[in-house]
Coordinates of C-alpha atoms in Angstrom, one line a residue:
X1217 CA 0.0 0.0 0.0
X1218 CA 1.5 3.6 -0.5
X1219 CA 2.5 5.6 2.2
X1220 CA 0.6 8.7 2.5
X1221 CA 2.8 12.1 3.4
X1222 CA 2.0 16.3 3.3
X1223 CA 2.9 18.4 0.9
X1224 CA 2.4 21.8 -1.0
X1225 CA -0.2 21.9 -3.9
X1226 CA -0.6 24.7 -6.0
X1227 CA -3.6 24.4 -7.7
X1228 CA -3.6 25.6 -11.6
X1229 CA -6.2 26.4 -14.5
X1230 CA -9.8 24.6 -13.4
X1231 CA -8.5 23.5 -9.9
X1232 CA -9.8 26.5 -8.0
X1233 CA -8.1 26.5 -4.6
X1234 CA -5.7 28.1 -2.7
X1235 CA -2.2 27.1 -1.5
X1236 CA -2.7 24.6 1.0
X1237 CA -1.3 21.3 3.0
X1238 CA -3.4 18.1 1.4
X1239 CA -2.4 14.4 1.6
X1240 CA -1.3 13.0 -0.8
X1241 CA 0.1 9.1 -2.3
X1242 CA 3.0 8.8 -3.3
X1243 CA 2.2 7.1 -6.9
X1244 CA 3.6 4.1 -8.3
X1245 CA 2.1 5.2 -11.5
X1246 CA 2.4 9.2 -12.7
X1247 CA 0.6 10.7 -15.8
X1248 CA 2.8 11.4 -19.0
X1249 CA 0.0 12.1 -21.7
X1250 CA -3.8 12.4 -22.0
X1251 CA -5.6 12.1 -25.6
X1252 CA -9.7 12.2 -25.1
X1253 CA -12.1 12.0 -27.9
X1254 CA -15.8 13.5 -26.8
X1255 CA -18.7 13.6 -28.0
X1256 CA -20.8 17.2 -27.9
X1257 CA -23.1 18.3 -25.0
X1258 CA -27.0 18.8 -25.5
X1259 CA -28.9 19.5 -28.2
X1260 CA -32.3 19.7 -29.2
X1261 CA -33.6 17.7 -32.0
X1262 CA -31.8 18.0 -35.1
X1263 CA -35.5 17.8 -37.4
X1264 CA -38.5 19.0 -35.1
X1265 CA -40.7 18.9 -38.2
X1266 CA -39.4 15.0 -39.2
X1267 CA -40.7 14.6 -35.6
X1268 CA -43.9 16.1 -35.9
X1269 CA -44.7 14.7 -39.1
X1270 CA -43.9 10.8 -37.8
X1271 CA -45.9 11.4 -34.9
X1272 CA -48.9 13.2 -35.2
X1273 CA -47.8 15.7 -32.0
X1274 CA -46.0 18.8 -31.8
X1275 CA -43.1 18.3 -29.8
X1276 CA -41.2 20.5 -27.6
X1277 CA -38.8 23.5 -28.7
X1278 CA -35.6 24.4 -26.7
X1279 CA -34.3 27.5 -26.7
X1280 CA -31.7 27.2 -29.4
X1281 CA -31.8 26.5 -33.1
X1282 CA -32.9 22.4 -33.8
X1283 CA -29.2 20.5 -33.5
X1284 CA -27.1 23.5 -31.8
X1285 CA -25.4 22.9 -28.2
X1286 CA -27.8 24.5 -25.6
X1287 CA -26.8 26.9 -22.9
X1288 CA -27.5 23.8 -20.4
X1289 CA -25.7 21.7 -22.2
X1290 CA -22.5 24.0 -22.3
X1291 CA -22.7 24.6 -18.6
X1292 CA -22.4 20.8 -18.0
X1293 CA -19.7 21.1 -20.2
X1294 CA -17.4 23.5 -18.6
X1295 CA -18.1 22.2 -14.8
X1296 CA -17.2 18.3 -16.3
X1297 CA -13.9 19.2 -18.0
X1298 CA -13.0 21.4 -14.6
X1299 CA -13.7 18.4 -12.8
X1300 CA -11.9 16.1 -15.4
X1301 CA -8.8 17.9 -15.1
X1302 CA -8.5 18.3 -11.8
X1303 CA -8.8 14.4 -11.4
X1304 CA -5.7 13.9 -14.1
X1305 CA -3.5 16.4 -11.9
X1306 CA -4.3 14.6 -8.9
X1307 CA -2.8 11.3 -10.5
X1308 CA 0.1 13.4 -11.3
X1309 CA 0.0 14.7 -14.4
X1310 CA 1.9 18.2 -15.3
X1311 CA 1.1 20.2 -17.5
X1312 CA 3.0 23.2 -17.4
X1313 CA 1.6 26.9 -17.1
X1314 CA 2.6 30.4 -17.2
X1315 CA 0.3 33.3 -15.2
X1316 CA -1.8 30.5 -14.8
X1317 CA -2.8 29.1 -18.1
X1318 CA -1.1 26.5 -19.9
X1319 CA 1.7 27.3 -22.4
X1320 CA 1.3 27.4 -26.0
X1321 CA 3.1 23.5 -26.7
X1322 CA 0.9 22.0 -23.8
X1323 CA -2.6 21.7 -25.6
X1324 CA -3.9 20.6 -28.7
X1325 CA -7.9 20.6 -29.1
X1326 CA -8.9 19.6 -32.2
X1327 CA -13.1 19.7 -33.5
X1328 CA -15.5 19.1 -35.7
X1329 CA -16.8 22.2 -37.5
X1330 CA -20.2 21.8 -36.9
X1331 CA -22.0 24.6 -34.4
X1332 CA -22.5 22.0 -31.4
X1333 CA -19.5 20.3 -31.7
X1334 CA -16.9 23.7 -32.0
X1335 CA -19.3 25.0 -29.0
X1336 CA -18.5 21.9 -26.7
X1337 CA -14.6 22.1 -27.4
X1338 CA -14.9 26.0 -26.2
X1339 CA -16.5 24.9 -23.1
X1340 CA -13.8 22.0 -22.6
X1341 CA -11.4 24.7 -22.9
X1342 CA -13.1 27.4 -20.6
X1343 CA -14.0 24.7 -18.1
X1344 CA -10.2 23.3 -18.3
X1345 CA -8.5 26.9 -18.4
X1346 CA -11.0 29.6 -17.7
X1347 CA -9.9 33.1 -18.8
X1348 CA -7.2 31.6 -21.3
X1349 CA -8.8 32.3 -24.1
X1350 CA -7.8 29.3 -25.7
X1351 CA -9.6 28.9 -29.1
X1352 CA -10.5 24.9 -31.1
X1353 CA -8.6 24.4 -33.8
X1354 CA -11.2 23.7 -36.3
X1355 CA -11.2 22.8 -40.2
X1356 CA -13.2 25.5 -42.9
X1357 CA -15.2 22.7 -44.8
X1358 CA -18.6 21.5 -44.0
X1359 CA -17.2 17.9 -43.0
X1360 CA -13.8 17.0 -41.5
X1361 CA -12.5 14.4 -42.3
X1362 CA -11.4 12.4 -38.8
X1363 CA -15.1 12.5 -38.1
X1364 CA -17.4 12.5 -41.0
X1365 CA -15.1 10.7 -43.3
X1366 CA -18.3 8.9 -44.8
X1367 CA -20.1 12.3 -45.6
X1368 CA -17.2 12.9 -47.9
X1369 CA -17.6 9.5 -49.1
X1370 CA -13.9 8.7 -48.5
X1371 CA -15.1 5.8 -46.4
X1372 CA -15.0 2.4 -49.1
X1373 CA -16.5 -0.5 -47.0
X1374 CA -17.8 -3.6 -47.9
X1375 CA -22.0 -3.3 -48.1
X1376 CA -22.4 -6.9 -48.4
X1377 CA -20.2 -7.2 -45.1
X1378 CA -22.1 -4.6 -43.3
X1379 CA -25.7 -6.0 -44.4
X1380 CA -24.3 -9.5 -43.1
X1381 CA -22.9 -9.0 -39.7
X1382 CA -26.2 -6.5 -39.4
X1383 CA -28.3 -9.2 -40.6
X1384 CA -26.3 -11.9 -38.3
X1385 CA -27.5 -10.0 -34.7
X1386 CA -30.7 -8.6 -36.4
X1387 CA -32.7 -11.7 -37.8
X1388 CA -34.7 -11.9 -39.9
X1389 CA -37.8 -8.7 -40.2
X1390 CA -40.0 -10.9 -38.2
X1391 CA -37.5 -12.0 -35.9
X1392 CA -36.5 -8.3 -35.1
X1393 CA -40.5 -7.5 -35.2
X1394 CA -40.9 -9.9 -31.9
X1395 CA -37.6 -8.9 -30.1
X1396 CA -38.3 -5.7 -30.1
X1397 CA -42.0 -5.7 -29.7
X1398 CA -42.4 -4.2 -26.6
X1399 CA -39.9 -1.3 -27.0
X1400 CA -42.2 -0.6 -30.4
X1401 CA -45.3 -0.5 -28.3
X1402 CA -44.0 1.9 -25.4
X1403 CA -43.1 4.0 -28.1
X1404 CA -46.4 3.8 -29.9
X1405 CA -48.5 4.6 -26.2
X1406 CA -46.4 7.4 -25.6
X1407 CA -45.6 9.6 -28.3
X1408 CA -47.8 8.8 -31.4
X1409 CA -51.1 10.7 -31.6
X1410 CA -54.0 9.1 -31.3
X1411 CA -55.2 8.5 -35.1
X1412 CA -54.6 6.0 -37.7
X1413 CA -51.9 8.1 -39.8
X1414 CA -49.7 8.7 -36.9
X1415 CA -46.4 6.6 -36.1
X1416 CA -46.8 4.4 -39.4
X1417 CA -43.3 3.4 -39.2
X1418 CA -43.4 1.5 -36.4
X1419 CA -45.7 -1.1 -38.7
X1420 CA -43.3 -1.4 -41.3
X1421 CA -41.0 -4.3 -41.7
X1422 CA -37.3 -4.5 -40.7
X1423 CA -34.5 -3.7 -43.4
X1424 CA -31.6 -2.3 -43.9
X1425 CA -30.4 -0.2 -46.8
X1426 CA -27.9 1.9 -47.5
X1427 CA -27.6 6.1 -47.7
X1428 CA -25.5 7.6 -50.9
X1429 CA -22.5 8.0 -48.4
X1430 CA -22.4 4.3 -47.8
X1431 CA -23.6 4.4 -44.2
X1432 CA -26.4 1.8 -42.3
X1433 CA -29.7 2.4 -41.9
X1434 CA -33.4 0.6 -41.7
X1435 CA -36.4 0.9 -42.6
X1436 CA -39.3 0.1 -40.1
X1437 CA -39.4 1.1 -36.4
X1438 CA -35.8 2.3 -36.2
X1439 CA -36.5 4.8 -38.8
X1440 CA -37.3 7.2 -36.6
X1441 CA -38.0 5.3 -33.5
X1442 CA -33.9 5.6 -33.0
X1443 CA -34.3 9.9 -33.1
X1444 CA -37.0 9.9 -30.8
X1445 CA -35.2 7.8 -28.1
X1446 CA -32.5 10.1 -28.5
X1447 CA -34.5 12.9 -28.5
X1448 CA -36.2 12.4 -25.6
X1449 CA -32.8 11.5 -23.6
X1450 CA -32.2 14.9 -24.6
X1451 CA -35.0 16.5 -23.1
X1452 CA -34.8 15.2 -19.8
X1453 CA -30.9 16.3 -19.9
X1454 CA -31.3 19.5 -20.5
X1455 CA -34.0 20.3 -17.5
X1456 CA -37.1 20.1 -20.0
X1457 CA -40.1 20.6 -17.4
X1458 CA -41.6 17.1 -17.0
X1459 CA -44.6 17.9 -18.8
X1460 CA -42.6 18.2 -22.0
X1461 CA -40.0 15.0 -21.9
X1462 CA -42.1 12.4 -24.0
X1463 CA -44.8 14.5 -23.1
X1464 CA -45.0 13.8 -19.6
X1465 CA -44.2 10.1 -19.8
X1466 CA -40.3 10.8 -19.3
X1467 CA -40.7 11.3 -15.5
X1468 CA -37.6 10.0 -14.1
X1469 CA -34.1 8.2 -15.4
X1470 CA -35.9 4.6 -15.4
X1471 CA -38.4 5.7 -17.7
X1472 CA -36.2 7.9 -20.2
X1473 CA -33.8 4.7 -20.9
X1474 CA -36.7 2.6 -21.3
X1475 CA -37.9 5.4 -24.1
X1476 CA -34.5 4.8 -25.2
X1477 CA -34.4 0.9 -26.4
X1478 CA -35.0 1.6 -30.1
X1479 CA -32.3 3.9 -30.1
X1480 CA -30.0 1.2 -28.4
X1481 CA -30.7 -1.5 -31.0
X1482 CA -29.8 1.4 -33.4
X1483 CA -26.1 1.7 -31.7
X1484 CA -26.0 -2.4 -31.8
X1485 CA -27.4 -3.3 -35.0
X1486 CA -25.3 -0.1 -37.1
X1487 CA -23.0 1.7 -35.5
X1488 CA -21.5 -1.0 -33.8
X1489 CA -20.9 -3.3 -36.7
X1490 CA -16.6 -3.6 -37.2
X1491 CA -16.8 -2.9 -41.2
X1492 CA -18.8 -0.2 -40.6
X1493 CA -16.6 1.0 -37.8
X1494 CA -12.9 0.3 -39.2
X1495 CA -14.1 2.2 -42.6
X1496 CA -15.2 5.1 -41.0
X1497 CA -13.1 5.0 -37.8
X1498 CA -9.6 3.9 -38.7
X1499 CA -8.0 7.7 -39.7
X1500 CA -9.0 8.7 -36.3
X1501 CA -7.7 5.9 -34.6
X1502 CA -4.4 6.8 -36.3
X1503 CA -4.1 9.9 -34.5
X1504 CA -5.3 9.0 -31.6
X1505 CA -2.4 6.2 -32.0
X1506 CA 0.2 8.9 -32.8
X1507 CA -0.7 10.9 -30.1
X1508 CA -0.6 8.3 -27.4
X1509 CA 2.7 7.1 -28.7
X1510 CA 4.9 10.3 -29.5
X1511 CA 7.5 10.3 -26.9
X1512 CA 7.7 6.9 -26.2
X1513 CA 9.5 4.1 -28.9
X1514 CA 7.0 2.9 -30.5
X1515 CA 6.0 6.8 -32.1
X1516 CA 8.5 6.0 -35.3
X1517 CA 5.7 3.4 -36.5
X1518 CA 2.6 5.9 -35.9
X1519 CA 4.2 9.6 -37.5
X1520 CA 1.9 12.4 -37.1
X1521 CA 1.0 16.1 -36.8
X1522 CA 3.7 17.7 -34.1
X1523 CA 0.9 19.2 -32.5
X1524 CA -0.1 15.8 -31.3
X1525 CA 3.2 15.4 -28.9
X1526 CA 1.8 18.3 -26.5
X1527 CA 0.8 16.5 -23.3
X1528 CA -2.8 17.1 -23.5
X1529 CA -4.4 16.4 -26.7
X1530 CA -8.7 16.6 -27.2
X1531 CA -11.0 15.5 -30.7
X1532 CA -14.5 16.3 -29.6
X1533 CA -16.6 15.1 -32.6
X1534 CA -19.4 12.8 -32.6
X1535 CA -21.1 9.9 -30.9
X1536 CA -20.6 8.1 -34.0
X1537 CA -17.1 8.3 -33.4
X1538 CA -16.9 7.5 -30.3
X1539 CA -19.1 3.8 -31.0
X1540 CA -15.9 3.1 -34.0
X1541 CA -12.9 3.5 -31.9
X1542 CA -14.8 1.2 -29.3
X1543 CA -16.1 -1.4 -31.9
X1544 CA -12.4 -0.9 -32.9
X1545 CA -10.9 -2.2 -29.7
X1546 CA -14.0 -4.6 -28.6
X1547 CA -14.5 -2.3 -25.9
X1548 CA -18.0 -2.7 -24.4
X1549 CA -19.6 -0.6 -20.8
X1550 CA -23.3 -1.0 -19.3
X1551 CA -23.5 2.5 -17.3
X1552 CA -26.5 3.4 -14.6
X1553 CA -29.6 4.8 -16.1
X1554 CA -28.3 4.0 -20.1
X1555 CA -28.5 0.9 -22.0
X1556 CA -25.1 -1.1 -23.0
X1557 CA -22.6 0.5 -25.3
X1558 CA -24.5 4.0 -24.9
X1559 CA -22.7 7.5 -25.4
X1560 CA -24.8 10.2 -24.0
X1561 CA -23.9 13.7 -24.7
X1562 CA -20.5 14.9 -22.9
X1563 CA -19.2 11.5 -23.1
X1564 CA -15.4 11.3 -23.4
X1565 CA -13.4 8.2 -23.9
X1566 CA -10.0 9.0 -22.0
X1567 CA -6.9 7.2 -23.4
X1568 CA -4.1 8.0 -20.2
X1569 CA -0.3 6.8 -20.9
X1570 CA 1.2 6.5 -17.4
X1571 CA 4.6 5.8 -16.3
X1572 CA 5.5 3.3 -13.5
X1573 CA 8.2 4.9 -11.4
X1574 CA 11.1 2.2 -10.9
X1575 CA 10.4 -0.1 -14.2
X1576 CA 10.0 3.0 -16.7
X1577 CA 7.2 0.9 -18.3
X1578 CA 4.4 2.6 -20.4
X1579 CA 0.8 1.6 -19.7
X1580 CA -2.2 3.1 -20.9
X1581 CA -5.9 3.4 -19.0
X1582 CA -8.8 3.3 -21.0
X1583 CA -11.7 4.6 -19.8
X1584 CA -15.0 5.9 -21.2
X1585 CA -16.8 8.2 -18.9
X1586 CA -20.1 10.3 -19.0
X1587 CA -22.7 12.5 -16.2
X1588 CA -25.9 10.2 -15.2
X1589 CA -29.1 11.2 -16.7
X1590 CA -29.8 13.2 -13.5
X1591 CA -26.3 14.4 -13.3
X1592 CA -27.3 16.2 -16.8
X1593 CA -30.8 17.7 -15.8
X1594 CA -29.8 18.5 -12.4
X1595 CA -26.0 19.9 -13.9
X1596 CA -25.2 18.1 -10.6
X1597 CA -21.0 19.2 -9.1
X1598 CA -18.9 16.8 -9.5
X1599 CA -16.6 15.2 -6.8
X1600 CA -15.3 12.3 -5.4
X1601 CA -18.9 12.0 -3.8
X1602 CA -20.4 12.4 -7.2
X1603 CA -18.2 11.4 -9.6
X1604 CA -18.8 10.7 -13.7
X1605 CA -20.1 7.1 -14.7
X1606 CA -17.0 5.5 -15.7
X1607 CA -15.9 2.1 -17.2
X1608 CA -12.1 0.6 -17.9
X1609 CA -11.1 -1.3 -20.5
X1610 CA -9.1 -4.2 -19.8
X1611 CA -8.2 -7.6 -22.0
X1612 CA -5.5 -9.9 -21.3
X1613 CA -2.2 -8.6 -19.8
X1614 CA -3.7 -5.2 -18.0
X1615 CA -3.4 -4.8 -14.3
X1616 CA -5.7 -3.9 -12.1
X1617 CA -3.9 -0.9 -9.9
X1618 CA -5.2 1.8 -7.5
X1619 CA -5.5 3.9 -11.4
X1620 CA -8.0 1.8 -12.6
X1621 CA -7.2 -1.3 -15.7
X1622 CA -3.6 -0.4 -16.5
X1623 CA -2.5 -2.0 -19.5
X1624 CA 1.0 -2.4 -21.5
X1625 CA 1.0 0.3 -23.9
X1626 CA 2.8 -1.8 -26.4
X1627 CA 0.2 -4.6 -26.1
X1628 CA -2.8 -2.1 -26.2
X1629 CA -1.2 -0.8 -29.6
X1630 CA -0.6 -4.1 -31.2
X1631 CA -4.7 -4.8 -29.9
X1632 CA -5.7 -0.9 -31.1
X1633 CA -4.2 -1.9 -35.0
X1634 CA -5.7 -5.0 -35.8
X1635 CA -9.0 -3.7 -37.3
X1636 CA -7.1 -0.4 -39.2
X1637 CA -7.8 -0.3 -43.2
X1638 CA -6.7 2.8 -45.3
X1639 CA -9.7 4.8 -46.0
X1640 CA -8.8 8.7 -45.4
X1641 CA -4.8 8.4 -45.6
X1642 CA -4.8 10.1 -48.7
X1643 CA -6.6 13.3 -47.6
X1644 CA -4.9 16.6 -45.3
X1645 CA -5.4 15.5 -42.0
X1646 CA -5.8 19.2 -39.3
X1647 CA -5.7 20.9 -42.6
X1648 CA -7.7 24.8 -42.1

């Protein structure tokens, strides 16, 4: 067990406190480099008429534009990454500041370019460094290519792939019909008006096909059954009054998720499927690779932007990203009040190289973290009493430590490059 002995702190950046004597351990096991990719905080709706129109019912407005990051949602955003960062320089990492904010080679915070997305990596940084003025780094086009590499159709899987290992955990349309019959009928009682033209998707079989940028998606109850799950996740995050989430059926955490099982099956029948994933997630796992390794021996087989050697590196894109790079590793998580494998908004999965002091061995922790449901609507503070959801990923060779699953940074590597195909290497990567 480590011996525990006083000592100065200063506290820097998000860690608001004064000089003072605190306890600390003496690690075994001290921070070197931290690369996150996160998804954005909440939204509305991204199509309030496709909602209406599906339905029968006029559902709820926020107060921002359909699809852009709410004030709610950026508030949750700041306090998390405070709280975030604060836990890192507690384990030891060091970033290193001047007047108070980091220097200029310390952090690299790359986004998306999308409104909600460019909005959450600003709060990330004001939450992280408040009154630094530090700015995302952001591409000019519409579509970037680390995270919407199949909206630029630069993404070249195999359909006939996809549809099987879809097909494999879907069944056939009738099959699918009786799994997921009683998710299909909560759905139909709660949010489908009551007339014969409302919610006709929800009788329509099972398939999948194919949009003009290659991606997954079905016809039938997921159609739109997916977006309203989602939605109304999203309503209870972002402190809807009751009355309004799932019009008045979304009254606690237990009820939203069980709003939310169509949009689960979504996550496990498309977004989770490995061709899908490796196609449209493999550039980004490159980076992430590069980053992680740079400084270390291995970096000379994973080359990269120079930016990504500063200690501190951030992508904040989409969920869809997210749901690749852990279909990529065969990572999986089952996190209170959210089905299996679910990203809610904020999520971040953490990739932390440590060094253990005496061996100079690498490891790397792997964790995916995100706020409860109530966390969100209640923009509860974070601290060791009431900390983020979190789950490590571990496979043979990590080692459980007092820093959660520590695994061998060469092993988790050799594991992170085994699903990696070439799609995107040809276009500028953190080109503006």
């Amino acid at each position: 067990m480590n011996q525990f002995k006083l000592g100065k702190w200063i506290c820097l950046g998000a860690i608001a406190c004064s000089l003072s004597q605190v306890a600390m351990a003496t690690p075994q096991f001290v921070i070197e480099k931290v690369v996150t990719l996160s998804r954005h905080g909440v939204r509305p709706q991204t199509h309030t008429e496709k909602l209406d129109k599906a339905t029968g019912l006029k559902w709820p407005h926020f107060y921002v534009a359909d699809g852009h990051l709410t004030g709610h949602g950026y508030a949750g955003i700041v306090q998390q990454a405070s709280y975030q960062l604060k836990q890192w320089h507690q384990e030891g990492f060091n970033l290193r500041y001047s007047n108070r904010c980091p220097r200029s080679n310390q952090v690299f915070l790359w986004a998306s370019s999308q409104q909600r997305i460019k909005t959450t990596a600003k709060a990330l940084a004001d939450g992280m460094f408040p009154g630094c003025g530090i700015v995302p780094e952001t591409g000019h086009a519409k579509y970037d290519p680390l995270f919407e590499l199949y909206h630029l159709k630069q993404a070249h899987p195999d359909k006939q792939v996809i549809k099987a290992q879809i097909m494999a955990r879907m069944g056939s349309s009738e099959q699918a019909a009786k799994r997921y019959a009683s998710a299909v009928k909560l759905i139909r009682q709660t949010v489908c008006a009551k007339d014969s033209n409302s919610c006709k998707f929800l009788d329509k079989p099972w398939k999948v096909k194919f949009k003009a940028d290659g991606k997954p998606t079905f016809t039938g109850p997921l159609s739109v059954g997916a977006t309203i799950g989602e939605t109304i996740r999203l309503q209870y995050s972002d402190n809807l009054p009751i009355r309004q989430v799932a019009f008045g059926h979304g009254y606690d955490a237990n009820a939203v998720r069980d709003l939310m099982a169509l949009h689960a099956a979504r996550y496990d029948l498309a977004t989770d499927t490995p061709e899908f994933a490796a196609h449209g997630g493999s550039l980004l796992m490159r980076q992430i690779l590069s980053a992680l390794t740079k400084g270390t021996k291995l970096h000379r087989h994973w080359l990269g932007d120079k930016r990504l050697s500063r200690p501190l590196v951030m992508f904040v894109g989409h969920d869809t990203n997210i749901a690749e790079i852990q279909t990529m590793l065969g990572f999986n998580w089952a996190l209170k009040d959210y089905p299996a494998n679910d990203i809610p908004p904020g999520a971040s999965l953490n990739f932390t190289r440590f060094h253990e002091k005496g061996t100079h061995k690498e490891f790397v922790r792997v964790r995916f973290v995100a706020r409860s449901l109530d966390q969100w609507r209640r923009l509860t503070y974070l601290d060791h009493q009431h900390p983020l959801l979190s789950a490590d990923f571990a496979f043979k060779g990590c080692r459980h430590t007092a820093q959660g699953e520590l695994c061998p940074l060469k092993l988790f590597v050799k594991d992170a490059s085994k699903m990696l195909v070439k799609d995107g290497l040809n276009l500028p990567v953190f080109h503006q």
